[in-house]
Coordinates of N, CA and C in Angstrom, one line a residue:
X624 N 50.6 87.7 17.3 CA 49.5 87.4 16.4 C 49.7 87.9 15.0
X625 N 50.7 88.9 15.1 CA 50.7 89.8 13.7 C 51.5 88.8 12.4
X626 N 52.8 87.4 13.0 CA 53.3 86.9 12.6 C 52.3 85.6 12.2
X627 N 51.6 85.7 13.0 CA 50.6 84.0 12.7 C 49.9 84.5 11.1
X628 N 49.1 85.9 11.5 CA 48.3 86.2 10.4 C 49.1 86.5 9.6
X629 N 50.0 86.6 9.0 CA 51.1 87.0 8.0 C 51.1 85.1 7.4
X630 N 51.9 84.4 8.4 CA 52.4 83.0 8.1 C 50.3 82.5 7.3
X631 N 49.7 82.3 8.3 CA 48.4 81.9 7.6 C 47.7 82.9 6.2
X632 N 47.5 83.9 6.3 CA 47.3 85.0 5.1 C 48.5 84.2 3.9
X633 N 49.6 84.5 4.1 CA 50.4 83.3 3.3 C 50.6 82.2 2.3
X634 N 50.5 81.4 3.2 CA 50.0 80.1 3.0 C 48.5 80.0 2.2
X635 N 47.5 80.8 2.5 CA 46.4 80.9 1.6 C 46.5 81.1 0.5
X636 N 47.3 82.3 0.5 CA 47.7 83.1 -1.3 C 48.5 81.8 -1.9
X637 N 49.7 81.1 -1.6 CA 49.9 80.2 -2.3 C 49.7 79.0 -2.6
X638 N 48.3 79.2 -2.0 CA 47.7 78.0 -2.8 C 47.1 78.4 -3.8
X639 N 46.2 79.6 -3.7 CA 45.6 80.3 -4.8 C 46.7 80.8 -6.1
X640 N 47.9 80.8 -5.8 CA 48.8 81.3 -6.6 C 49.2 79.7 -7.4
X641 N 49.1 78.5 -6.7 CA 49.4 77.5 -7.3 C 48.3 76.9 -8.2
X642 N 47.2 77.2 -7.7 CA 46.1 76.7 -8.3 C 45.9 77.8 -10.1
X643 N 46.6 79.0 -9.4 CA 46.1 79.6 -10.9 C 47.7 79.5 -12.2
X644 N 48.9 78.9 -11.3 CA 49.7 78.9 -12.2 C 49.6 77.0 -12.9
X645 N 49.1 76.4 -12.1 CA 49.0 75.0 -12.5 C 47.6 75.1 -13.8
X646 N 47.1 76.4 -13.8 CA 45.9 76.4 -15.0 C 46.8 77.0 -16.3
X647 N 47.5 78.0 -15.7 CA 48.8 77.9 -17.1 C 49.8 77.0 -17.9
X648 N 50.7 76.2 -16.7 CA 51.5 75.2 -17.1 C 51.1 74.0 -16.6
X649 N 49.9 73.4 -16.5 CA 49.4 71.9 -15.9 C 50.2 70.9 -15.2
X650 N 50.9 71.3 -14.0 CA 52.1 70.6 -13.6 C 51.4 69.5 -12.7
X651 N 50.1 69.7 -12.1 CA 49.7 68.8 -11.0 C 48.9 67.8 -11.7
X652 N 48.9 67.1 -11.4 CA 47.7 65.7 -12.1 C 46.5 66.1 -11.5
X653 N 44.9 66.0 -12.9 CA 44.0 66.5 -12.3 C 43.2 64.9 -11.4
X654 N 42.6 65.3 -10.7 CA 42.3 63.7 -10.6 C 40.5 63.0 -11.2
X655 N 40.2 61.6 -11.1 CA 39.6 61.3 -11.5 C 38.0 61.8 -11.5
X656 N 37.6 62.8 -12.4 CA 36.2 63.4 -12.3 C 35.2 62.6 -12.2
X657 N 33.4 62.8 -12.5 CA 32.4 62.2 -12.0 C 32.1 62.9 -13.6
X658 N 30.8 62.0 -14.3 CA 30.8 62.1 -15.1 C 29.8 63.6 -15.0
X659 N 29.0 64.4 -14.1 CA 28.5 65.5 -14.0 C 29.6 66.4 -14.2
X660 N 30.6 66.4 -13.5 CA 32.3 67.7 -13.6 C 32.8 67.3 -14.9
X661 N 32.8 65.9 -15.4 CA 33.4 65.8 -16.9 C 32.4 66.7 -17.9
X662 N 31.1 67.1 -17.1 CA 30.1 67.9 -18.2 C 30.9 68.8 -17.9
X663 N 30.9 69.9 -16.5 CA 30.6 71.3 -15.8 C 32.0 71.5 -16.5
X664 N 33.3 70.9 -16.8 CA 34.4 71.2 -17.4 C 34.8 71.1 -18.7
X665 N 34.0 70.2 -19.2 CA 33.9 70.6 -20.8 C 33.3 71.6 -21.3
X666 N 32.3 72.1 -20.4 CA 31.5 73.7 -20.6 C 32.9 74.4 -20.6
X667 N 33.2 74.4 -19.1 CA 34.1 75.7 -19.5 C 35.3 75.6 -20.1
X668 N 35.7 74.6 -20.6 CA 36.7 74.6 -21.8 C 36.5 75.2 -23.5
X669 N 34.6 74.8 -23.7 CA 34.3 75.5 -24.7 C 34.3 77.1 -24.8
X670 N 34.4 77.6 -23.1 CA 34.3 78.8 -23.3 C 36.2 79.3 -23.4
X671 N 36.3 79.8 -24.8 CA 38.0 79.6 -24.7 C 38.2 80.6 -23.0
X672 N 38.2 81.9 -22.8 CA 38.6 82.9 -22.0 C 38.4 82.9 -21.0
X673 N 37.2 81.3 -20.4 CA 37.3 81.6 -19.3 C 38.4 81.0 -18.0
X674 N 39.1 80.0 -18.3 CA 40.2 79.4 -17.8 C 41.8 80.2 -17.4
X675 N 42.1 80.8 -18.7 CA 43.2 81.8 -18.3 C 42.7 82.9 -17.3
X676 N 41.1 83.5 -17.7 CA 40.7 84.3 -17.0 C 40.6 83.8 -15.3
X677 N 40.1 82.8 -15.2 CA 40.5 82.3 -13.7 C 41.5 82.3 -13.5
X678 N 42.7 81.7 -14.2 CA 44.1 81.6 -13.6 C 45.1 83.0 -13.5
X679 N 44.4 83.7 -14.2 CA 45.1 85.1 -14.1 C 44.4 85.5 -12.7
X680 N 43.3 85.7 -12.7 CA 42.8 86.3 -11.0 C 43.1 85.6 -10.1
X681 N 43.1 83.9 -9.9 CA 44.1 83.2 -8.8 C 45.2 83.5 -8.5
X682 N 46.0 84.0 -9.5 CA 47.5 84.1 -9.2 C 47.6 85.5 -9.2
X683 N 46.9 86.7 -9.8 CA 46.9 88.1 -9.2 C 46.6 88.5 -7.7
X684 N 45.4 87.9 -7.7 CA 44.8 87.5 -6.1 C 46.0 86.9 -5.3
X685 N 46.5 86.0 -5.1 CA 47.4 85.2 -4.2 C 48.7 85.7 -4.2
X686 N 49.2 87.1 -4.9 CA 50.0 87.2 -5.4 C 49.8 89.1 -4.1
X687 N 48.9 89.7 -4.3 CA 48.3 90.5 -3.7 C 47.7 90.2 -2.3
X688 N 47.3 89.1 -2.4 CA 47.4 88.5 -0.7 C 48.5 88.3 0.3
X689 N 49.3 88.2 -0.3 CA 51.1 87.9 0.2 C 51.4 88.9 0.7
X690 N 50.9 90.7 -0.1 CA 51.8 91.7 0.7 C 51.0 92.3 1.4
X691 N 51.1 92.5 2.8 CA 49.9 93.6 3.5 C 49.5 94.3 2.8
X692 N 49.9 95.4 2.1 CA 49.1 96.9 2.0 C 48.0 96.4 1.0
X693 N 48.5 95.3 -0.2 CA 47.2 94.6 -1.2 C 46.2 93.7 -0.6
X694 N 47.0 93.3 0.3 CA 46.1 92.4 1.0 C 44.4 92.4 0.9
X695 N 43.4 93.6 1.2 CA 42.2 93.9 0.9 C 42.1 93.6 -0.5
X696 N 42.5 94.5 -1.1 CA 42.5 94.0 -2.8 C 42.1 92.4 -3.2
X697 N 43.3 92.6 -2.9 CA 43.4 90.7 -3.0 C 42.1 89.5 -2.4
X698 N 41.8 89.9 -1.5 CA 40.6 88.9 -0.8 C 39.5 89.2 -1.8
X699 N 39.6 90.7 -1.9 CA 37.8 91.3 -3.0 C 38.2 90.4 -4.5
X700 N 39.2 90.2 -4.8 CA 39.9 89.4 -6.1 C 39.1 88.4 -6.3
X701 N 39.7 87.4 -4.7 CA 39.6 86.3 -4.7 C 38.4 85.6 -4.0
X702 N 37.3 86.9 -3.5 CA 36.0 86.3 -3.2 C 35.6 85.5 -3.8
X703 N 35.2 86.0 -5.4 CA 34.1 85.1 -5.9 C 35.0 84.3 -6.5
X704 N 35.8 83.9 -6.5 CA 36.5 82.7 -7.0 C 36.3 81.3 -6.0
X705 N 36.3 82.1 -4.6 CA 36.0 80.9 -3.3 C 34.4 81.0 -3.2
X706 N 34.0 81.7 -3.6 CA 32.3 81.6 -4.0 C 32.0 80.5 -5.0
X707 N 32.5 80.3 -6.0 CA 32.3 79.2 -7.0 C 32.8 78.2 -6.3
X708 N 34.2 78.3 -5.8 CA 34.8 76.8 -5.3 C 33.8 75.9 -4.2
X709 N 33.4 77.1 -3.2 CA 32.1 76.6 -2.2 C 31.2 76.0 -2.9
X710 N 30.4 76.7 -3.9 CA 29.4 76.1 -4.6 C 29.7 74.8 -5.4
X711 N 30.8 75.1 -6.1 CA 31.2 73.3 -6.8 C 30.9 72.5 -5.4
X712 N 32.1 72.4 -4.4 CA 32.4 71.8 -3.7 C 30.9 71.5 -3.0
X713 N 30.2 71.8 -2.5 CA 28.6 71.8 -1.9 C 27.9 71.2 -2.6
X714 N 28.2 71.2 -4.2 CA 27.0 70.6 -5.2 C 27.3 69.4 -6.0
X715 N 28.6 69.1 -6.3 CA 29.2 68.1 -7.0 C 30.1 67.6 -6.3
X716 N 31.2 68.0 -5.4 CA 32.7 67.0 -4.6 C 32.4 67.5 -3.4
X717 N 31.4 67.0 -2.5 CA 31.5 67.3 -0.9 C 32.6 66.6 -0.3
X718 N 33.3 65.6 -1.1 CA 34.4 65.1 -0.3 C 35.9 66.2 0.1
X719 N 35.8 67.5 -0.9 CA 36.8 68.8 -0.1 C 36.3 69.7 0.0
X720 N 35.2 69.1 0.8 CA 34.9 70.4 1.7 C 36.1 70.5 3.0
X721 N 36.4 69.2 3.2 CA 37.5 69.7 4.6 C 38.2 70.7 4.3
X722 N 38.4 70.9 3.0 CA 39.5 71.8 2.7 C 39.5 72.9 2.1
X723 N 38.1 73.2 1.7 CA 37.3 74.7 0.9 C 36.9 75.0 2.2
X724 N 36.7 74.6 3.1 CA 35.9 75.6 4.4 C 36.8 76.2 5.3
X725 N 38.0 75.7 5.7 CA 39.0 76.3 6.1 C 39.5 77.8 5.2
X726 N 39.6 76.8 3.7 CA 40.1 78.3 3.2 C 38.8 79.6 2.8
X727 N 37.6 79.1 3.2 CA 36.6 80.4 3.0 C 37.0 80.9 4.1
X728 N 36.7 80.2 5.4 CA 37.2 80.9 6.7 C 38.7 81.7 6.2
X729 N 39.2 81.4 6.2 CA 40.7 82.5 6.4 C 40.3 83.3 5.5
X730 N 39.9 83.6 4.8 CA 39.2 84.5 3.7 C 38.5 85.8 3.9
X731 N 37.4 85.4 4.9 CA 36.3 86.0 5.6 C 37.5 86.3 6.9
X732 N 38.5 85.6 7.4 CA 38.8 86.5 7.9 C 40.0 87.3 7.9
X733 N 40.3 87.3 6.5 CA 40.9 88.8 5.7 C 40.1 89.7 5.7
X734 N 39.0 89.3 5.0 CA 38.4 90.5 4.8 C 37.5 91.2 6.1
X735 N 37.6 90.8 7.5 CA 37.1 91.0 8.7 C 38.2 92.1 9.0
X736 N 39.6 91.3 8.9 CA 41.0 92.2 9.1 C 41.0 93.5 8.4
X737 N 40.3 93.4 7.7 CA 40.9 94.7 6.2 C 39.5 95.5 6.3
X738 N 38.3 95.5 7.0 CA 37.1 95.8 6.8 C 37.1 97.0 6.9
X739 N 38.3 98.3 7.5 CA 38.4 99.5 7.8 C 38.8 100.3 6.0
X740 N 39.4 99.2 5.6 CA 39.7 99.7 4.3 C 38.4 99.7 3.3
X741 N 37.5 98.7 3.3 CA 36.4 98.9 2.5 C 35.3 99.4 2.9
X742 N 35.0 100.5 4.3 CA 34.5 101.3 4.3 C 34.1 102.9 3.4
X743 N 35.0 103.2 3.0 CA 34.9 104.4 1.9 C 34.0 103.4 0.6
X744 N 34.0 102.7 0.0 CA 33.2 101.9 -0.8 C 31.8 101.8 0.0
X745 N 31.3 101.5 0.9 CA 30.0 101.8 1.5 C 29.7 103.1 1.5
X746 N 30.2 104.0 1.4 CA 29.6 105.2 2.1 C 29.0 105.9 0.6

């Protein structure tokens, strides 16, 4: 099991690691928006800092997800980043959700895995 959750834990972080380095050097093609996300993206283009700011936490996050001991770190990173993506995805592109619900799941269950570590923060 310890090999599965390593290979899946994995595979999570580099997507998140691709998603926040393709916000630096734009290597993937974005695809055809709706003219609501041509709004919701022109907002955040006006805001200069917030785009690097995402792509630096995607790729710190995914980058700290990859090694066990960050691993916790990493998920708390990358919560509210999968909190926004659920919310886009739910309110404007229900068509990936097949593929935002899988990765909240593995997510939730990082931070299920790691829950012994963010005890001292409760107390």
């Amino acid at each position: 099991m310890k090999i599965v959750k390593q290979i899946v834990f994995t595979l999570f972080a580099l997507m998140f690691l691709n998603a926040g380095l393709n916000k630096f050097f734009n290597y993937m093609p974005v695809p055809k928006l709706t003219p609501e996300q041509m709004e919701a993206f022109g907002a955040f283009m006006k805001i200069k800092w917030l785009m690097p700011l995402l792509a630096t936490m995607e790729t710190t996050g995914g980058i700290l997800v990859i090694i066990p001991k960050t691993r916790a770190l990493g998920a708390l990173v990358l919560f509210p980043i999968m909190t926004g993506i659920l919310l886009h995805h739910f309110t404007m592109d229900p068509s990936g959700l097949p593929m935002v619900l899988p990765m909240a799941l593995i997510l939730i269950w990082i931070i299920i895995d790691n829950r012994k570590k963010y005890l001292p923060m409760a107390q």
